[in-house]
Coordinates of C-alpha atoms in Angstrom, one line a residue:
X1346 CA 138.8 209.7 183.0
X1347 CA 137.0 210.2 186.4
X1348 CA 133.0 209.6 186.5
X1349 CA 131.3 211.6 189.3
X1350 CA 128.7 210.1 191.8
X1351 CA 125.9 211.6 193.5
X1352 CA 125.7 213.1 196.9
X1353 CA 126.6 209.7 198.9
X1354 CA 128.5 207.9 195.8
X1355 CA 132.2 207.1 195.4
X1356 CA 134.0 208.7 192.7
X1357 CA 134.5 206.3 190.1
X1358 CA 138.0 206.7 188.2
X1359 CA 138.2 204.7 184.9
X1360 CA 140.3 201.4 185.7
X1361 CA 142.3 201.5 182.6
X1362 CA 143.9 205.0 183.0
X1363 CA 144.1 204.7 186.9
X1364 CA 146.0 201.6 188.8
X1365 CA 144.9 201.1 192.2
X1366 CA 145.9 197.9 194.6
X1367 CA 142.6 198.7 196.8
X1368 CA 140.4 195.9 194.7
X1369 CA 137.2 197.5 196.4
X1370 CA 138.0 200.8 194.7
X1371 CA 137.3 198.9 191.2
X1372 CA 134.0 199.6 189.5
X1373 CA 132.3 195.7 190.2
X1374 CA 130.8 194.3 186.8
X1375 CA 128.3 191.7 186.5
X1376 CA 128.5 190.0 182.9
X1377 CA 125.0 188.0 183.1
X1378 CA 123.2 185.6 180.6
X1379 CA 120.6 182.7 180.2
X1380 CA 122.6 179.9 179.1
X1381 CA 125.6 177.4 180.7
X1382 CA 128.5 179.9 179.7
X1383 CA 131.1 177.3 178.6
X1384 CA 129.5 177.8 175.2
X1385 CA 129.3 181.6 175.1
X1386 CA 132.4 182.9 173.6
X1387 CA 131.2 186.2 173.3
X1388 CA 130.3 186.3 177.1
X1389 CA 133.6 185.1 178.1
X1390 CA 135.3 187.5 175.8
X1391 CA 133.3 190.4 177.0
X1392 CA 134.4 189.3 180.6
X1393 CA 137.8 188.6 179.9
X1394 CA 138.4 191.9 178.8
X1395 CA 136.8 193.6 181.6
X1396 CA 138.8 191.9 184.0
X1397 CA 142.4 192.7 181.8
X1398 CA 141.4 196.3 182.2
X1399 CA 140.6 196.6 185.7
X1400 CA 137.5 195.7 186.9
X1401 CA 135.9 193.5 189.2
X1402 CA 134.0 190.8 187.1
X1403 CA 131.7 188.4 188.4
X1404 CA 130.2 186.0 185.3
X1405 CA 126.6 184.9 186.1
X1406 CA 125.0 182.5 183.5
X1407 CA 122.7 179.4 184.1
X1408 CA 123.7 175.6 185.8
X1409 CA 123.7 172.5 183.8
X1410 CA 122.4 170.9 187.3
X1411 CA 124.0 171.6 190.1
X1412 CA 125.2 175.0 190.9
X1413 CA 128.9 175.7 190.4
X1414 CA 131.5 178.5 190.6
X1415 CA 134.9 178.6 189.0
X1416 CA 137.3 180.9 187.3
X1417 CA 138.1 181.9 184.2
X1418 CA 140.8 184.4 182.8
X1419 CA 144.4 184.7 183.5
X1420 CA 145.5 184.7 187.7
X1421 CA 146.5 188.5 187.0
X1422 CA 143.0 189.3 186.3
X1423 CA 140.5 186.9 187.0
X1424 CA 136.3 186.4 186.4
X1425 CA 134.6 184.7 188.5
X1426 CA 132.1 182.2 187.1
X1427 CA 128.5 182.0 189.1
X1428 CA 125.7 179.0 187.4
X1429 CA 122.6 179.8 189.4
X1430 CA 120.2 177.2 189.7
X1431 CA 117.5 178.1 187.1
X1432 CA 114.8 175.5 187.3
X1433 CA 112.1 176.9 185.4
X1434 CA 109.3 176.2 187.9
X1435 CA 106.6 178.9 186.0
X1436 CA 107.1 176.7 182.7
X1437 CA 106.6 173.4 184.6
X1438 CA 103.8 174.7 186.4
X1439 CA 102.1 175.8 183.0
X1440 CA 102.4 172.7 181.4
X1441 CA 101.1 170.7 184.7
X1442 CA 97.7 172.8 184.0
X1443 CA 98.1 174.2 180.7
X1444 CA 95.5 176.5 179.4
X1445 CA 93.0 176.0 176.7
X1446 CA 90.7 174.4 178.6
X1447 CA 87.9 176.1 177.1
X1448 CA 88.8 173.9 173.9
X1449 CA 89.1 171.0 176.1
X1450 CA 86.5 170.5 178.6
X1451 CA 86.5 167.3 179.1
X1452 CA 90.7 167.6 180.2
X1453 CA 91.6 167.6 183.7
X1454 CA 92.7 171.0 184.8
X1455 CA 96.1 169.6 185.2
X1456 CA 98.7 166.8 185.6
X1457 CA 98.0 166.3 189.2
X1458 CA 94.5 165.9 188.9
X1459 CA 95.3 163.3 186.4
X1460 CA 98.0 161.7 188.6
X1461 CA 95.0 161.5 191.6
X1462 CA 92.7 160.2 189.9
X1463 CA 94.9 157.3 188.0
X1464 CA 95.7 156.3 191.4
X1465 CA 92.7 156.8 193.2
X1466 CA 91.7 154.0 190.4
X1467 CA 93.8 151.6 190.4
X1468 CA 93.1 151.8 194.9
X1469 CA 89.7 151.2 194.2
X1470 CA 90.5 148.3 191.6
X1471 CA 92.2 146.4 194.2
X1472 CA 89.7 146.9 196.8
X1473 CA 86.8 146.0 194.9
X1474 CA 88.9 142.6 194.3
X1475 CA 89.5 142.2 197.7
X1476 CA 85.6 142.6 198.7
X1477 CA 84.8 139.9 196.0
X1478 CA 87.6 137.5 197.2
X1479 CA 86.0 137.9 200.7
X1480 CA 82.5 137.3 199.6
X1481 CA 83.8 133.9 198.2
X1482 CA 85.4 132.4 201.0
X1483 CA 83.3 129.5 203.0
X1484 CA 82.8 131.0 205.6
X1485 CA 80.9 134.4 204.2
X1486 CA 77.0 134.6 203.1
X1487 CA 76.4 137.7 201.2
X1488 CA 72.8 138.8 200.6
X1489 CA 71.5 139.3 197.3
X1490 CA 71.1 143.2 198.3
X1491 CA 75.2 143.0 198.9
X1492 CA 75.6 141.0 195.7
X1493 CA 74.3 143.4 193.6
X1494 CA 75.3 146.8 195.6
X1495 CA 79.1 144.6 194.4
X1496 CA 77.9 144.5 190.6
X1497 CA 76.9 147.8 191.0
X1498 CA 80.0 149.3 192.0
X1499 CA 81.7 147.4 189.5
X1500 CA 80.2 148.9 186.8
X1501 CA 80.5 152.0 188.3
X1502 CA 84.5 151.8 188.1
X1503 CA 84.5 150.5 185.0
X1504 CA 82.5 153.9 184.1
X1505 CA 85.3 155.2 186.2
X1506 CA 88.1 154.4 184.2
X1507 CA 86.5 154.6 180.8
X1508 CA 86.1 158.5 181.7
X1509 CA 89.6 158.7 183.4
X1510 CA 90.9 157.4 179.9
X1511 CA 88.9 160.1 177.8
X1512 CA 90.4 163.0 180.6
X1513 CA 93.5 161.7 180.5
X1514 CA 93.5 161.6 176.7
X1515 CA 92.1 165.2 176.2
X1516 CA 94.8 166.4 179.0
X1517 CA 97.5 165.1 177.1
X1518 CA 96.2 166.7 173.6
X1519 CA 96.4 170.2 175.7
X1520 CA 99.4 169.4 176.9
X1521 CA 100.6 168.7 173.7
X1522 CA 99.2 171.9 172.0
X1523 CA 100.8 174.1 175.1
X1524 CA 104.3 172.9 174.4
X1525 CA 103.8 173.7 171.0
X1526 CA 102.4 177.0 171.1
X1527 CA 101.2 177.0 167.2
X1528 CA 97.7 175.7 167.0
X1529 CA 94.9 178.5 165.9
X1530 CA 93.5 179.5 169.2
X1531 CA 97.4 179.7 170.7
X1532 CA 98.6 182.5 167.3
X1533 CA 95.0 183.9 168.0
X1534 CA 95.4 184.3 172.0
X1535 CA 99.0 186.0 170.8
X1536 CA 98.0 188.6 168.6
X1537 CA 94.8 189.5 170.9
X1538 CA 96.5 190.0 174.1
X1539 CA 99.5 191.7 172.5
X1540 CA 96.8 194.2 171.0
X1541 CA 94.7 194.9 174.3
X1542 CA 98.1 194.9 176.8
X1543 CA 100.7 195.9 174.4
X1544 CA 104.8 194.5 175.0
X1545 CA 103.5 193.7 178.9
X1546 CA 101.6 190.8 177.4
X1547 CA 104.5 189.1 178.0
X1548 CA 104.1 188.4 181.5
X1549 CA 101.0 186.2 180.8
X1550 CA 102.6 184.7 176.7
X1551 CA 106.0 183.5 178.0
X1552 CA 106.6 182.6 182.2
X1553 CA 110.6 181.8 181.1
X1554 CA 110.8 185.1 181.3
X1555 CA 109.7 185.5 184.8
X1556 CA 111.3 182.4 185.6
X1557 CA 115.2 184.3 185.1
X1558 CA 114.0 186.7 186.9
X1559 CA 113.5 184.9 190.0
X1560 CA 116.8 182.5 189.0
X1561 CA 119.1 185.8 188.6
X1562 CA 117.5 188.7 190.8
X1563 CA 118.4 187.5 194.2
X1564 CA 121.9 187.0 192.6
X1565 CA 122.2 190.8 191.2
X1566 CA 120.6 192.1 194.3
X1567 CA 123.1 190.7 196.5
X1568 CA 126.2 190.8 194.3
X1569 CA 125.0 194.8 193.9
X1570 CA 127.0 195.7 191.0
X1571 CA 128.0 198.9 189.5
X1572 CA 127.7 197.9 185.7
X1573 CA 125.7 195.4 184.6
X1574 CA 126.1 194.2 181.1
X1575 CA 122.8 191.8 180.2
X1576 CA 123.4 189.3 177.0
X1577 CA 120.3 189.0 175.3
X1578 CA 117.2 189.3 175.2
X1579 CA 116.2 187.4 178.6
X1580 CA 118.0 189.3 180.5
X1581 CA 116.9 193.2 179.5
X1582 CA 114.3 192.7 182.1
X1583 CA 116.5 191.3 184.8
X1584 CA 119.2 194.0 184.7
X1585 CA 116.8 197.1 184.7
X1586 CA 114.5 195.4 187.0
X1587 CA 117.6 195.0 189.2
X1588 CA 119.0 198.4 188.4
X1589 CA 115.4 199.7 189.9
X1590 CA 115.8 198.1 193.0
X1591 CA 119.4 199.3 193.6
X1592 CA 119.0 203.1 192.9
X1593 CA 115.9 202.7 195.4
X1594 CA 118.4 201.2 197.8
X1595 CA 120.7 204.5 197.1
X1596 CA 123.5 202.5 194.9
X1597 CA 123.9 203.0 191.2
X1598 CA 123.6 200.3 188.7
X1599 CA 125.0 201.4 185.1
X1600 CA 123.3 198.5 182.6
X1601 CA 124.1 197.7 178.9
X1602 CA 121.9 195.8 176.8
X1603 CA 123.9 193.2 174.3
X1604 CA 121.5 192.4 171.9
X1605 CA 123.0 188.6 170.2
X1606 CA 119.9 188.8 167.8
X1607 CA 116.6 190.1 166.7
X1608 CA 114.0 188.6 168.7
X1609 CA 111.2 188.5 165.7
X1610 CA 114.0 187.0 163.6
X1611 CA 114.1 183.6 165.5
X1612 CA 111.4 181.9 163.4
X1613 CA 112.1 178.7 164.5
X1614 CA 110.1 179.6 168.0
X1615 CA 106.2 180.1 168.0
X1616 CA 104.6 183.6 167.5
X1617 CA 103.5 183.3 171.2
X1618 CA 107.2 183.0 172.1
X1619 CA 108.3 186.1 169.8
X1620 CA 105.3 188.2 170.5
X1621 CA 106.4 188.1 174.1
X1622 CA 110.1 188.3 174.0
X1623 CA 110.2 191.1 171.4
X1624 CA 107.3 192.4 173.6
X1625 CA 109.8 192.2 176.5
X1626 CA 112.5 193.6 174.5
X1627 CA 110.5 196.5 173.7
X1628 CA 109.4 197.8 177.6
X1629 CA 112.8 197.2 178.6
X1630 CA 115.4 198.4 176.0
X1631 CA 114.4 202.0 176.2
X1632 CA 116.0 202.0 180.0
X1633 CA 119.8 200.6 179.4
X1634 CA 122.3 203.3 179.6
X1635 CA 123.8 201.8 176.3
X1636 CA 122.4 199.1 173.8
X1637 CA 124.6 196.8 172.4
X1638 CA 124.6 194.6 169.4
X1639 CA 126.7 192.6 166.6
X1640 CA 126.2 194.1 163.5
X1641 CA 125.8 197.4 161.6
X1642 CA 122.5 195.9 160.6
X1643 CA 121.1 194.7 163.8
X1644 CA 122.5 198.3 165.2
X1645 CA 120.0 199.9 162.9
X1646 CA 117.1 197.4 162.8
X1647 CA 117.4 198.3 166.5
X1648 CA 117.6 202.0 166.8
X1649 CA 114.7 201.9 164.0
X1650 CA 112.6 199.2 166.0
X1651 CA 112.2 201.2 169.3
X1652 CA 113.2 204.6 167.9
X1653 CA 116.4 204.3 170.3
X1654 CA 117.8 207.8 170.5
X1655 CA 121.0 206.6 170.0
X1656 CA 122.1 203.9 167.5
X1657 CA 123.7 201.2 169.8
X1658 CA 127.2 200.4 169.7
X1659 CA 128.5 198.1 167.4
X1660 CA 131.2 194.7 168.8
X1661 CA 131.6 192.4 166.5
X1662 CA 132.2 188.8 167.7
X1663 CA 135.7 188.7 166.3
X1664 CA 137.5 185.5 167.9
X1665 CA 140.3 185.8 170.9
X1666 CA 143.4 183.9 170.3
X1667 CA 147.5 184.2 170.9
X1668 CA 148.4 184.2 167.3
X1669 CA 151.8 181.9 167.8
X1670 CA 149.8 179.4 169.7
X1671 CA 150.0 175.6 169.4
X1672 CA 146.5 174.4 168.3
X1673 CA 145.2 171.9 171.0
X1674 CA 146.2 168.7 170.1
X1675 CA 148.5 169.3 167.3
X1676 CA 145.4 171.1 165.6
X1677 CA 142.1 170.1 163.8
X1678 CA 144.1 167.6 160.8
X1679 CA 146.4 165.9 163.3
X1680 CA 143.4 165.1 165.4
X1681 CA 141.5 164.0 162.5
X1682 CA 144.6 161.8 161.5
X1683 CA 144.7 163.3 157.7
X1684 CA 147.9 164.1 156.2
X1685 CA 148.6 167.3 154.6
X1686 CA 147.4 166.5 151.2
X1687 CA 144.2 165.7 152.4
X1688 CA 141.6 168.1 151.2
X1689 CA 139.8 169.1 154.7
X1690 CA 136.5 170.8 155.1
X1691 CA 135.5 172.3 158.8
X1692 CA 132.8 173.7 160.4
X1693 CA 133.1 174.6 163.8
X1694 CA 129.7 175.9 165.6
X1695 CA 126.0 175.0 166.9
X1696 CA 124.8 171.8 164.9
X1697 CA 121.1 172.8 164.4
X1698 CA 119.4 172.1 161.6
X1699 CA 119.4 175.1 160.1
X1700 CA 122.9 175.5 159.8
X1701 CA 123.2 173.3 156.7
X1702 CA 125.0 170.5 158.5
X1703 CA 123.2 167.8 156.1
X1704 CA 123.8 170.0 153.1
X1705 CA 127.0 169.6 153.8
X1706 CA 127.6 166.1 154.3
X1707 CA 125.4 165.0 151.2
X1708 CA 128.4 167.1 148.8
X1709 CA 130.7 165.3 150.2
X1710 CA 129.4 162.0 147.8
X1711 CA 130.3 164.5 145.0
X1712 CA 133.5 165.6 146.7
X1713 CA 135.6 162.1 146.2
X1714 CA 138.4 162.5 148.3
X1715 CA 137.7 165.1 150.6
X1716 CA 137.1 164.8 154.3
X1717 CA 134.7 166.7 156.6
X1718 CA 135.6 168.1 160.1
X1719 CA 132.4 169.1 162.2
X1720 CA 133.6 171.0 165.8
X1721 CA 129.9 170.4 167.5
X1722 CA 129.3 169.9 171.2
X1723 CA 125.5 167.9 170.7
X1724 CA 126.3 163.8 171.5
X1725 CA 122.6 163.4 170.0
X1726 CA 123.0 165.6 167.1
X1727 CA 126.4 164.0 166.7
X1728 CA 124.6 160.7 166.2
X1729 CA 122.2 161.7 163.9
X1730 CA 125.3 163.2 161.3
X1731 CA 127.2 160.4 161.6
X1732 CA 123.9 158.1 160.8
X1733 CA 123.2 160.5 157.7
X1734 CA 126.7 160.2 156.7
X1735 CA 126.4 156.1 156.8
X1736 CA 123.2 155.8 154.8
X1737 CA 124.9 158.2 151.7
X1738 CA 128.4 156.2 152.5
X1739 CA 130.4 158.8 153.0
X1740 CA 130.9 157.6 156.7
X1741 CA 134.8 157.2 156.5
X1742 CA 135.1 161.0 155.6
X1743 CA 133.2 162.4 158.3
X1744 CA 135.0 163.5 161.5
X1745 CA 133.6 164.7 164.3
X1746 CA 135.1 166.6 167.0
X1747 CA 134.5 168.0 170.0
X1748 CA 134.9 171.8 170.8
X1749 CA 137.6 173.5 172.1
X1750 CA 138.3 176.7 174.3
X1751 CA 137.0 179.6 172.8
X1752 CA 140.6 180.8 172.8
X1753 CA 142.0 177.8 171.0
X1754 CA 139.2 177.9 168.2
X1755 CA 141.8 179.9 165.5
X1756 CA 145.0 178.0 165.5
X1757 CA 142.8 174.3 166.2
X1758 CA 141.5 174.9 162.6
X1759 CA 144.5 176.4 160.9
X1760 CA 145.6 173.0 159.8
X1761 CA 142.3 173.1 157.3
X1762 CA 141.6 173.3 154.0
X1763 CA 138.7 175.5 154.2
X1764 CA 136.1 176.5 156.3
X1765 CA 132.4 176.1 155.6
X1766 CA 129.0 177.8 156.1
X1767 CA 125.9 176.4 155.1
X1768 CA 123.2 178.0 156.7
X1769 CA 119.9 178.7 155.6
X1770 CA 117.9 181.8 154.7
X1771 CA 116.3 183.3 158.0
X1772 CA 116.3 186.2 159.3
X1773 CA 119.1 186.3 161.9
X1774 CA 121.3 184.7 159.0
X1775 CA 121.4 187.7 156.8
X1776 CA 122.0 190.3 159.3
X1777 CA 125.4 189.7 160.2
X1778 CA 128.8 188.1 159.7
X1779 CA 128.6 185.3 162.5
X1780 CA 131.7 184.0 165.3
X1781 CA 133.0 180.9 162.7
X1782 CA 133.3 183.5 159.9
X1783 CA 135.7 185.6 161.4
X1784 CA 137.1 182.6 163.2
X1785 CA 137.9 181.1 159.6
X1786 CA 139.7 184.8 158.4
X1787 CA 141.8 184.3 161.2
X1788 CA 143.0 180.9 160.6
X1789 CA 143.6 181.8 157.0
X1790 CA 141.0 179.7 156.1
X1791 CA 139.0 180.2 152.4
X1792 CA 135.3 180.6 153.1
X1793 CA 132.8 178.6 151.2
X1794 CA 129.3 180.4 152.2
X1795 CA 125.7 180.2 151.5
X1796 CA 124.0 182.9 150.2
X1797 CA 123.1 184.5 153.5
X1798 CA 123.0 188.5 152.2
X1799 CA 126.1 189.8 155.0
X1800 CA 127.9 186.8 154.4
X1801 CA 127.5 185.9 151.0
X1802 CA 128.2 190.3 149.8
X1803 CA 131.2 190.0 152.1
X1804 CA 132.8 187.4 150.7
X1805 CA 132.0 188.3 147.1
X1806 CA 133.6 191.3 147.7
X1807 CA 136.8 190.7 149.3
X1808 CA 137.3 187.2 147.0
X1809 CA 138.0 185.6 150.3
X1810 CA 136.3 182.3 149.0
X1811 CA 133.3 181.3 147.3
X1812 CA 129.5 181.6 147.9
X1813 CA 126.6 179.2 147.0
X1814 CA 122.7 179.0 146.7
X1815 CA 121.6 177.8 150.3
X1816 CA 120.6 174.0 150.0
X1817 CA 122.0 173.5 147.0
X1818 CA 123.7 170.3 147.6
X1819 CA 125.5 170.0 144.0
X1820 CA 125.8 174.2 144.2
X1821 CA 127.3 173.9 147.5
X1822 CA 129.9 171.0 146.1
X1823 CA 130.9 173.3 142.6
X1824 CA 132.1 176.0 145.3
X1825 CA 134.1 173.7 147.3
X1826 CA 135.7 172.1 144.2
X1827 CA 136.4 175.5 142.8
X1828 CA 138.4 176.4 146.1
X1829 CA 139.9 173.0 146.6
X1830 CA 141.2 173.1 143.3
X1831 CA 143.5 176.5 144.5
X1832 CA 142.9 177.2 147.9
X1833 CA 146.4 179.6 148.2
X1834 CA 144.3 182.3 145.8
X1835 CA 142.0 182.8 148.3
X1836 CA 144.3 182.8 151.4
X1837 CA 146.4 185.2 149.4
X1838 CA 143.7 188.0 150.4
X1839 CA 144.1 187.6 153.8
X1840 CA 147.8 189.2 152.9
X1841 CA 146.9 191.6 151.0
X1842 CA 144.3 193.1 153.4
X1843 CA 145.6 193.4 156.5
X1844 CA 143.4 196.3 157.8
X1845 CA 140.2 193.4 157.1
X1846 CA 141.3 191.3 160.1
X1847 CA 142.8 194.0 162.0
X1848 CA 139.3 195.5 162.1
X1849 CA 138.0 192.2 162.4
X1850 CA 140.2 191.4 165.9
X1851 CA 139.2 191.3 169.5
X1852 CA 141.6 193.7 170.7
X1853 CA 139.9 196.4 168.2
X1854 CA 136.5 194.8 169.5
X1855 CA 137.7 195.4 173.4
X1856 CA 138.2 199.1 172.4
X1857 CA 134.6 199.8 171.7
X1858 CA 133.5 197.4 174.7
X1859 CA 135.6 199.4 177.4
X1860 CA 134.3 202.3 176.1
X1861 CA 130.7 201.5 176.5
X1862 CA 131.4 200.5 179.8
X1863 CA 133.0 204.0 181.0
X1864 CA 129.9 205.7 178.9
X1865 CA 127.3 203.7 180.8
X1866 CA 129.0 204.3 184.2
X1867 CA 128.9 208.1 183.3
X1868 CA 125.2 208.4 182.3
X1869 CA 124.0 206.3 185.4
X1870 CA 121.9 208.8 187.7
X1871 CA 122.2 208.8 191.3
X1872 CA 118.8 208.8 193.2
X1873 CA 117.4 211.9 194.4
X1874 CA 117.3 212.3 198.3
X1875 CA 113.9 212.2 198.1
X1876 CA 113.6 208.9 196.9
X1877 CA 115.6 207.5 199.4
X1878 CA 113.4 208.9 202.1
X1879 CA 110.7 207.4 200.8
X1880 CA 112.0 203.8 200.8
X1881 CA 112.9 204.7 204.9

């Protein structure tokens, strides 16, 4: 399948029906999103596959520090890895001199006035000590008139400081009420500007999001890709910003927009931060070549949202793995050291609160006997689990482990009893069956699921495992006792529906994936001459 360029542009030949040894001939794809990468197994995936099939794929995603570039992928077909240096400078800036001032007047406009005038203070204090240890040597004779301009000026720092306290008080009670982005007059300063600007209110809610662009842009502009594919909602901006500037540079950039989420379904952020993301969201999505996204549901909460024309592709984020693998390790039991009548729980995923973690360790004090596995990556969080699991004494049946390669996830947990997912209701939860649920099909695993509305109906109806109330500790331990008690009955599905995990397998996923990819290369405009002349 051949995609034709404009007057000045290559012919582009699709790399998976067309080998060619001339590497600059391959269509160059930039995979690009706003977090570390090691992670992101959907980003890595999504890359991965690129690269199998023929293109040239660079991996841009966010430092943990120092910037870094490696590879990732087999040596056939490699991606690079690129962590720009992403310091967030607008965010630090706006908390230096937050605003609200209006409700604060007696705060300093910002942390450096406060820094300056602390230490122009404490200067002052050990002059005016000096002056007095001076006066009091033998040798000096103050007059009465220097005596009391002395007193004088010692009051007059003591004032000094007593105000410095009261700014410095009322700067950090701003402070405060800027990180957190919830008070009254923050929710009221959201909805007002959002109504008078409309989704560009962004630019003044949220600077993160101008941040990225200053952290990636460069990057994209020099790298000049052919296809960028943005993950998440940070980075719609980025990629058509930088699509802009290529066509006006005469090169066409094909983007798709991978939506992870929906934006006014994270309510554990403020409404000032999801008035101006899905505000973002909104001015940009409009302007991919292809949208993107997870699930049936999000695919038409999407198309609905922004009356997309087209209903964005669907790639669900079914796990990559070698099925005759050796689990890392020996697998998740061996590195647990349980034998194989030990009844083992997992989960394997992001250990924030809302994921049930607690939920699940207080049903293990009415789960005698059975140990939990948690995969989790947070030290702190870590901590926390293994402090909760002490205090209920269950401490000795608590494991936790630390993740794997994204590839390695499947046959790590086979060795497992069942796998576990005790989320809570919001939003994102119900729209979508997440990575650790197909990860557990794979591995054979039976599910024991709250009652997220995807998760729980799925599960319900293939008889894959059982579902309980979300936080509903004693709930949540009747539906691991009921799989415990035959966990083979609820493997046994996994046999007699094939078709479920075939359609639930990366190398279906990659089908739809390569495909969006040749689509958005094929509607990418070249820019009219004109254009061009007017840049010159």
């Amino acid at each position: 399948m051949s995609i034709e360029g404009g007057p000045t542009a290559a012919t582009w030949s699709d790399p998976q029906s067309e080998a060619t040894d001339d590497a600059a001939l391959k269509p160059l794809l930039a995979v690009i999103v706003d977090n570390h990468v090691q992670g992101d197994s959907r980003v890595q995936k999504c890359a991965i596959a690129a690269a199998e099939a023929g293109y040239r794929v660079t991996l841009i995603g966010r430092a943990d520090g120092l910037p870094d570039t490696y590879t990732i992928g087999s040596p056939s077909a490699p991606v690079e890895v690129r962590r720009v240096e992403a310091p967030f400078r607008l965010l630090a800036l706006s908390r230096r001199a937050p605003r609200g001032r209006w409700r604060y007047p007696l705060a300093y406009p910002s942390a450096d006035h406060a820094a300056r005038r602390s230490l122009r203070l404490k200067a002052l204090t050990f002059d005016l000590q000096a002056r007095k240890l001076l006066l009091r040597e033998p040798a000096a004779s103050p007059s009465r008139v220097t005596e009391l301009l002395l007193f004088a000026q010692t009051l007059r720092l003591i004032a000094g400081r007593y105000r410095h306290m009261v700014r410095a008080l009322s700067f950090r009670w701003m402070s405060t009420r800027a990180k957190r982005e919830d008070s009254p007059g923050y929710r009221l300063g959201s909805h007002l500007r959002s109504a008078f600007v409309g989704p560009g209110a962004w630019r003044s809610l949220d600077p993160v999001l101008l941040d990225v662009e200053l952290a990636f842009g460069p990057v994209l502009d020099e790298l000049s890709p052919d296809i960028l594919h943005a993950n998440d909602f940070r980075m719609s901006g980025v990629a058509i910003r930088a699509a802009a500037r290529a066509r006006a540079r005469g090169r066409r950039m094909a983007v798709v927009y991978d939506a992870h989420e929906s934006v006014t379904g994270v309510v554990s952020r403020s409404l000032r931060w999801r008035t101006a993301n899905a505000g973002h969201e909104a001015e940009y999505i409009g302007h991919a070549d292809v949208v993107l996204t997870v699930s049936d549901r999000l695919a038409d909460l999407l198309q609905q949202r922004h009356r997309l024309p087209a209903r964005p592709r669907v790639v669900l984020n079914a796990p990559q793995f070698t099925a005759d693998a050796l689990p890392q390790g020996g697998g998740l039991r061996v590195v647990c050291g349980l034998s194989e009548s030990t009844p083992l729980l997992t989960y394997c995923g992001s250990a924030a609160p809302q994921r049930g973690l607690e939920d699940a360790i207080d049903a293990l004090a009415a789960l005698p006997g059975v140990h939990l596995a948690l995969v989790i990556a947070h030290p702190a969080r870590a901590e926390e689990l293994l402090k909760r699991a002490a205090e209920i004494g269950v401490a000795d049946r608590l494991h936790v482990v630390d993740y794997v390669p994204q590839d390695q996830v499947v046959p790590f947990l086979r060795s497992a009893s069942a796998g576990i997912i005790p989320i809570h209701h919001l939003p994102n939860h119900e729209i979508a069956l997440i990575t650790k649920y197909f990860e557990y099909a794979h591995a054979g695993l039976p599910i024991i699921t709250s009652d997220t509305e995807t998760m729980g109906e799925t599960t319900r109806q293939l008889g894959n495992g059982e579902v309980f109330v979300a936080q509903d500790v004693s709930d949540l331990a009747r539906a691991a006792r009921a799989v415990l008690a035959d966990p083979q009955r609820y493997r046994d599905v996994y046999q007699r529906r094939p078709d479920v995990l075939q359609a639930w397998s990366w190398p279906e996923q990659t089908k739809v994936l390569l495909q969006v990819y040749i689509d958005a290369l094929a509607r990418t405009p070249h820019p009219p001459p004109e254009e061009l002349t007017a840049l010159d």
